[in-house]
mmCIF file with all atom_site columns, C-alpha atoms in Angstrom:
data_model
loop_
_atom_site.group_PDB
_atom_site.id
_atom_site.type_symbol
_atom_site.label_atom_id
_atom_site.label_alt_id
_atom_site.label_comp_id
_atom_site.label_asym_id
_atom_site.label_entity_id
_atom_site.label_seq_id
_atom_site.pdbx_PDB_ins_code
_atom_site.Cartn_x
_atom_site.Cartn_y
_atom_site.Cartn_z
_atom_site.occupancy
_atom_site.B_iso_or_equiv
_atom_site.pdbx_formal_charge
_atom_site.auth_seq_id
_atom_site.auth_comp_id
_atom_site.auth_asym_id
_atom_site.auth_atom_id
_atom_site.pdbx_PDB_model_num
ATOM 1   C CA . UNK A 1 1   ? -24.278 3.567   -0.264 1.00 53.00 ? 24  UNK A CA 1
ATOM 2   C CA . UNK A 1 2   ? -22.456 0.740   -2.280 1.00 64.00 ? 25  UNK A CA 1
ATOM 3   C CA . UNK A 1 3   ? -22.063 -2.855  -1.049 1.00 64.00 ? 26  UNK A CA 1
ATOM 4   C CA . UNK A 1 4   ? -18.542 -2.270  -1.062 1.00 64.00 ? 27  UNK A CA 1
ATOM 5   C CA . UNK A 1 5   ? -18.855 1.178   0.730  1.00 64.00 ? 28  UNK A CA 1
ATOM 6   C CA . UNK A 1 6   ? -20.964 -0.840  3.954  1.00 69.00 ? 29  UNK A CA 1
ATOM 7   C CA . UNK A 1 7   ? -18.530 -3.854  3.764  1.00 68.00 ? 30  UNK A CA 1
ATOM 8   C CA . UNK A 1 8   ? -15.657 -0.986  4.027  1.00 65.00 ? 31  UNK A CA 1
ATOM 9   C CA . UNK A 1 9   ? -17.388 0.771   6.896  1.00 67.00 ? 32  UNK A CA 1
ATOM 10  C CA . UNK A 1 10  ? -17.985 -2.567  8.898  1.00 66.00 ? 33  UNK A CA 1
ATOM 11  C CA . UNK A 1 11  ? -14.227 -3.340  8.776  1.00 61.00 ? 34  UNK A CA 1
ATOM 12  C CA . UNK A 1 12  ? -13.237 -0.174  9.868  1.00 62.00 ? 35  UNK A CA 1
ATOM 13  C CA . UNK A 1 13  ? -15.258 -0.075  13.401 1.00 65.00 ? 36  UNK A CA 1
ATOM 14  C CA . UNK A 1 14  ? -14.235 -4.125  13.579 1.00 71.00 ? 37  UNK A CA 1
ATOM 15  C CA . UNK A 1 15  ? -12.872 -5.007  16.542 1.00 84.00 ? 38  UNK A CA 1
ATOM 16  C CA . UNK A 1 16  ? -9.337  -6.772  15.806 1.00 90.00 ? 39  UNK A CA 1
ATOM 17  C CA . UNK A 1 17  ? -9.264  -10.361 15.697 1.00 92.00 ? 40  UNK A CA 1
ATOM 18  C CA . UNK A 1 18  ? -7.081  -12.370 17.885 1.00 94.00 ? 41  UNK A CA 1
ATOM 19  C CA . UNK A 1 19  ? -4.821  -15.453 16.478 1.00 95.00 ? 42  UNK A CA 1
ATOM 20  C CA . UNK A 1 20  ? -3.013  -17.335 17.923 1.00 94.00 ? 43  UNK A CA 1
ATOM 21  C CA . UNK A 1 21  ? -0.031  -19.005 15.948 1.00 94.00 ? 44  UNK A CA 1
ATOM 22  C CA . UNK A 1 22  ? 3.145   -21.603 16.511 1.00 92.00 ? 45  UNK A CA 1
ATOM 23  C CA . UNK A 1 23  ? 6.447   -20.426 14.966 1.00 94.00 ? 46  UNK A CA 1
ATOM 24  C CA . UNK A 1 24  ? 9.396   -22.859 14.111 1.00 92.00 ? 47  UNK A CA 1
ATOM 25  C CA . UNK A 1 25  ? 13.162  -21.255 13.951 1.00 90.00 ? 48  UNK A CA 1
ATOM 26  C CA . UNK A 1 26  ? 13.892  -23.127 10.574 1.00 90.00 ? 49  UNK A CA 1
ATOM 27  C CA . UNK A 1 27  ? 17.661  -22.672 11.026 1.00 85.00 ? 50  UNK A CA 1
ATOM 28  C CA . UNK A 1 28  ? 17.077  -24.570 14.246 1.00 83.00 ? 51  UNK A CA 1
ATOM 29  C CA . UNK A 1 29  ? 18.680  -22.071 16.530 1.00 80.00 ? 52  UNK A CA 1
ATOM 30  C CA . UNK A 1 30  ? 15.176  -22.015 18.716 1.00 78.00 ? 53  UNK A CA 1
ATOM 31  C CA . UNK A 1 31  ? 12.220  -24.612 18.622 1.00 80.00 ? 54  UNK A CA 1
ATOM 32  C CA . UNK A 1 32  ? 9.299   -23.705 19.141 1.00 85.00 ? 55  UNK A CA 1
ATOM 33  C CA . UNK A 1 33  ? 7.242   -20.418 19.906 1.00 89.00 ? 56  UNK A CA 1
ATOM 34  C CA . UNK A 1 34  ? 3.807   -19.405 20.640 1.00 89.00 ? 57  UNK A CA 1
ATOM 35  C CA . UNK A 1 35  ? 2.729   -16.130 19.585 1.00 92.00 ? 58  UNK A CA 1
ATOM 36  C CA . UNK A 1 36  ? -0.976  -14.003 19.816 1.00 93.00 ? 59  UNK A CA 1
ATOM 37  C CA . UNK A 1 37  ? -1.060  -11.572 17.698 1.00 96.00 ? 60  UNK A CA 1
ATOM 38  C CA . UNK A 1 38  ? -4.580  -9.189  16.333 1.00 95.00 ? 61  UNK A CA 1
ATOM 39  C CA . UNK A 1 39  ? -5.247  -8.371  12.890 1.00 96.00 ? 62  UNK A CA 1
ATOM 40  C CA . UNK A 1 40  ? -7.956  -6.116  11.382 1.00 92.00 ? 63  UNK A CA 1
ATOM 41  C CA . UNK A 1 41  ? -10.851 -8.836  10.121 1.00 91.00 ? 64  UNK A CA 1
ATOM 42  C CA . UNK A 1 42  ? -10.577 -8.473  6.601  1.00 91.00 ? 65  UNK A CA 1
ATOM 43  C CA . UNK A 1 43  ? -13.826 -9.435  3.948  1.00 89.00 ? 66  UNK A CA 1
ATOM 44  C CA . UNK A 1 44  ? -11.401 -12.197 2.082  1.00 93.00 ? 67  UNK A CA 1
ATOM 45  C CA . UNK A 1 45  ? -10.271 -14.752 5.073  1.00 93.00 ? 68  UNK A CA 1
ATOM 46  C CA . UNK A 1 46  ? -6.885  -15.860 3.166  1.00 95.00 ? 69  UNK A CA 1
ATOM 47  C CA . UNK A 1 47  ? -5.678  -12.642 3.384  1.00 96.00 ? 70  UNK A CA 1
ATOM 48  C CA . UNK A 1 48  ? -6.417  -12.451 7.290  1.00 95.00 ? 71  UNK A CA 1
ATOM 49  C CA . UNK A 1 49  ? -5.036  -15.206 7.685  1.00 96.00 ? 72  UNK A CA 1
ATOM 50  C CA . UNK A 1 50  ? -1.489  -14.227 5.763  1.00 97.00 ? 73  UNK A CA 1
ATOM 51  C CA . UNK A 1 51  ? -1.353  -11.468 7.689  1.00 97.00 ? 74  UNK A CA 1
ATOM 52  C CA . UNK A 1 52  ? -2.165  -12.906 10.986 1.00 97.00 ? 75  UNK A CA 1
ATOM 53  C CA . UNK A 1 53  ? 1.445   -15.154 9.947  1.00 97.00 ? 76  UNK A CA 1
ATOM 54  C CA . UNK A 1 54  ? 3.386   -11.934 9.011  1.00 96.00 ? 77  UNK A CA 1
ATOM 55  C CA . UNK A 1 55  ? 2.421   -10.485 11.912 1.00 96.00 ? 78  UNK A CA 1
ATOM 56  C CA . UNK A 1 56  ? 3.074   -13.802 13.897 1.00 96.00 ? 79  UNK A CA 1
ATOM 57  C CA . UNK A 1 57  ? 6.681   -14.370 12.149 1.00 96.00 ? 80  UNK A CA 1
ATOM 58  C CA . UNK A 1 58  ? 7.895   -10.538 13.279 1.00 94.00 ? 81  UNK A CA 1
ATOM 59  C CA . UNK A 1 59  ? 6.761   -11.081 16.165 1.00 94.00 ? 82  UNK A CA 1
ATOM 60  C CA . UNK A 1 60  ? 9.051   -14.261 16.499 1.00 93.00 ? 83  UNK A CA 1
ATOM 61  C CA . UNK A 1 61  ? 11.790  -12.147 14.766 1.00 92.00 ? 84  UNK A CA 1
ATOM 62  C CA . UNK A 1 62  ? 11.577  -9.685  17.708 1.00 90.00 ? 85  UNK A CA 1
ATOM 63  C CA . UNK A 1 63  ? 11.450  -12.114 20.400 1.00 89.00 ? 86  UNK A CA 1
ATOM 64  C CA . UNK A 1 64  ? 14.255  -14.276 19.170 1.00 89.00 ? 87  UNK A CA 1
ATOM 65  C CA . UNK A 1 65  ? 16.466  -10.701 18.183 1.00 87.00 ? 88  UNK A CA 1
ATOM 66  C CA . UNK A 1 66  ? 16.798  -11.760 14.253 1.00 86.00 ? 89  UNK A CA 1
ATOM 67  C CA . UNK A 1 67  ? 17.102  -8.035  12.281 1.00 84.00 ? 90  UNK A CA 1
ATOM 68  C CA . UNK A 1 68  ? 18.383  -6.769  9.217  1.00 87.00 ? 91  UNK A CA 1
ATOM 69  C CA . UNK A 1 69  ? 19.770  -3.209  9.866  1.00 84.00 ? 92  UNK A CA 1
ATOM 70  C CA . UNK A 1 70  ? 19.153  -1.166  7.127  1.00 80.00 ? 93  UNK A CA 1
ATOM 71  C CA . UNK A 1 71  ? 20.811  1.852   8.714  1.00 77.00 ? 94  UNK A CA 1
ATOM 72  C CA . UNK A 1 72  ? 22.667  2.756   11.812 1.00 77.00 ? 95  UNK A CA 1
ATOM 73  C CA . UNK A 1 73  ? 19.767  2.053   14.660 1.00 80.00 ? 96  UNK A CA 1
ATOM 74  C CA . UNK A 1 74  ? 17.429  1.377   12.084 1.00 81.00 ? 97  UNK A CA 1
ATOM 75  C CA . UNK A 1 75  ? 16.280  -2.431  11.198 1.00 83.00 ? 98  UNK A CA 1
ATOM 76  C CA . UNK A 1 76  ? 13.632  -4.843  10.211 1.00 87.00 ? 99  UNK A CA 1
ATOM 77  C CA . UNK A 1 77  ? 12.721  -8.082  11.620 1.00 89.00 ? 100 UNK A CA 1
ATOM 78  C CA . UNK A 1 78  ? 14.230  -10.881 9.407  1.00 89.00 ? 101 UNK A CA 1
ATOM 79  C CA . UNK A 1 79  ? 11.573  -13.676 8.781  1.00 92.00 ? 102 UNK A CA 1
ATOM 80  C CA . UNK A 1 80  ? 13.581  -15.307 6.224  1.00 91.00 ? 103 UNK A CA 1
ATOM 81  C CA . UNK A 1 81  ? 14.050  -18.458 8.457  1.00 92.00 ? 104 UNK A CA 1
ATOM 82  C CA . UNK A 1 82  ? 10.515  -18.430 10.094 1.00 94.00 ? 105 UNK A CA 1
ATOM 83  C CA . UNK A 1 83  ? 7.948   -20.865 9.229  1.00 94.00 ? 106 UNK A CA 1
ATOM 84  C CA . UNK A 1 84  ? 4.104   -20.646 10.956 1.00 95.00 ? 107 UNK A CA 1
ATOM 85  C CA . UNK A 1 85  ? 3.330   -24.139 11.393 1.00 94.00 ? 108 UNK A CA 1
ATOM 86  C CA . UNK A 1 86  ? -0.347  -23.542 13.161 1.00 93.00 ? 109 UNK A CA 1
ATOM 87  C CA . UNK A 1 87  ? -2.953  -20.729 12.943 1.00 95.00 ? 110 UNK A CA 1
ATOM 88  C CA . UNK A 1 88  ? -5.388  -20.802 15.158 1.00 94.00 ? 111 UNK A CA 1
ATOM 89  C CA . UNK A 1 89  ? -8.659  -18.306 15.775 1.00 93.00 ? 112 UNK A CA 1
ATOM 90  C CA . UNK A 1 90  ? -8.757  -16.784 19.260 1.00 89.00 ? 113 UNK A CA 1
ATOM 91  C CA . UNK A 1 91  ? -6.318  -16.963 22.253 1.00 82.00 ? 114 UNK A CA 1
ATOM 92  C CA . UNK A 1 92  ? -5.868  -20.497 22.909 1.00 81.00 ? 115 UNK A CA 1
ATOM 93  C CA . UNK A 1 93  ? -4.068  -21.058 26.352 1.00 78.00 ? 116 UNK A CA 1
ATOM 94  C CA . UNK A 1 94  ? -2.339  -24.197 26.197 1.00 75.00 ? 117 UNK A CA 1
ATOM 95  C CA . UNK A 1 95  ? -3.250  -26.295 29.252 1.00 83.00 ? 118 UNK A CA 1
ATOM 96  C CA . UNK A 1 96  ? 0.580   -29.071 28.315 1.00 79.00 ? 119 UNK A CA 1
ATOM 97  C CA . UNK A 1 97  ? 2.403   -28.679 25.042 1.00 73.00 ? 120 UNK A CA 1
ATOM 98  C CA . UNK A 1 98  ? 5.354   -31.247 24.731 1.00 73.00 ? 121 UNK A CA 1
ATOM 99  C CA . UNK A 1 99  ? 7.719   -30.122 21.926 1.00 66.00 ? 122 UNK A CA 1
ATOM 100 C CA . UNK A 1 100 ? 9.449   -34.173 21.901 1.00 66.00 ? 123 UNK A CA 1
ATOM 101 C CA . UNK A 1 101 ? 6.005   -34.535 19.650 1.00 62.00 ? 124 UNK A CA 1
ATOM 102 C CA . UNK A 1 102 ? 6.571   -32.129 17.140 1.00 58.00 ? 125 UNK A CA 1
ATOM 103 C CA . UNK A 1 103 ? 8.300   -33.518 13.856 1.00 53.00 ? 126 UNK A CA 1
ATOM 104 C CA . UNK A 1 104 ? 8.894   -30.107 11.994 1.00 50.00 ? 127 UNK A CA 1
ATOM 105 C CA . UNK A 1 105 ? 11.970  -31.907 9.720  1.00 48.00 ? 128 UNK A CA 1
ATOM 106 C CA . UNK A 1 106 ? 9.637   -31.904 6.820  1.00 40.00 ? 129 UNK A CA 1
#
């Protein structure tokens, strides 16, 4: 068996990993949201961590109803105005989170 082969084998049985991330509604129609989302632990951690935003971003998309319809009943979640401004590893349970203290102009 190949390196490759075992790293490819202990991804597969890898138990997701949780995230959790803060979303900011760039068109400024919503502040701030917290999502958790789980991605599949991948060998390079920059790509985890891009799609631990993706994921994080639709998941903001859904919440706050922004779609693009593609076809009758059919549609996407629209991102487009979505920015991740914090990544975090695990499920972090926020004990007070003001957003007055969040300057997310730049």
């Amino acid at each position: 068996m190949s390196a490759h082969d075992d790293i490819l084998d202990r991804l597969w049985v890898a138990r997701p990993k949780v995230y959790t991330a803060i979303c900011k509604d760039m068109a400024g129609e919503w502040e701030l949201r917290i999502e958790y989302v789980q991605v599949t632990p991948q060998a390079d951690r920059e790509v985890e961590h891009q799609m631990a935003i993706q994921k994080a971003k639709e998941s903001c998309a859904g919440a706050w109803e922004r779609v693009v319809e593609y076809a009758p009943c059919m549609s996407t979640p629209d991102t487009s105005t979505i920015a991740c401004i914090g990544l975090f590893e695990g499920a972090i349970e926020p004990a007070m989170l003001d957003e007055a203290y969040f300057d997310c102009s730049a």
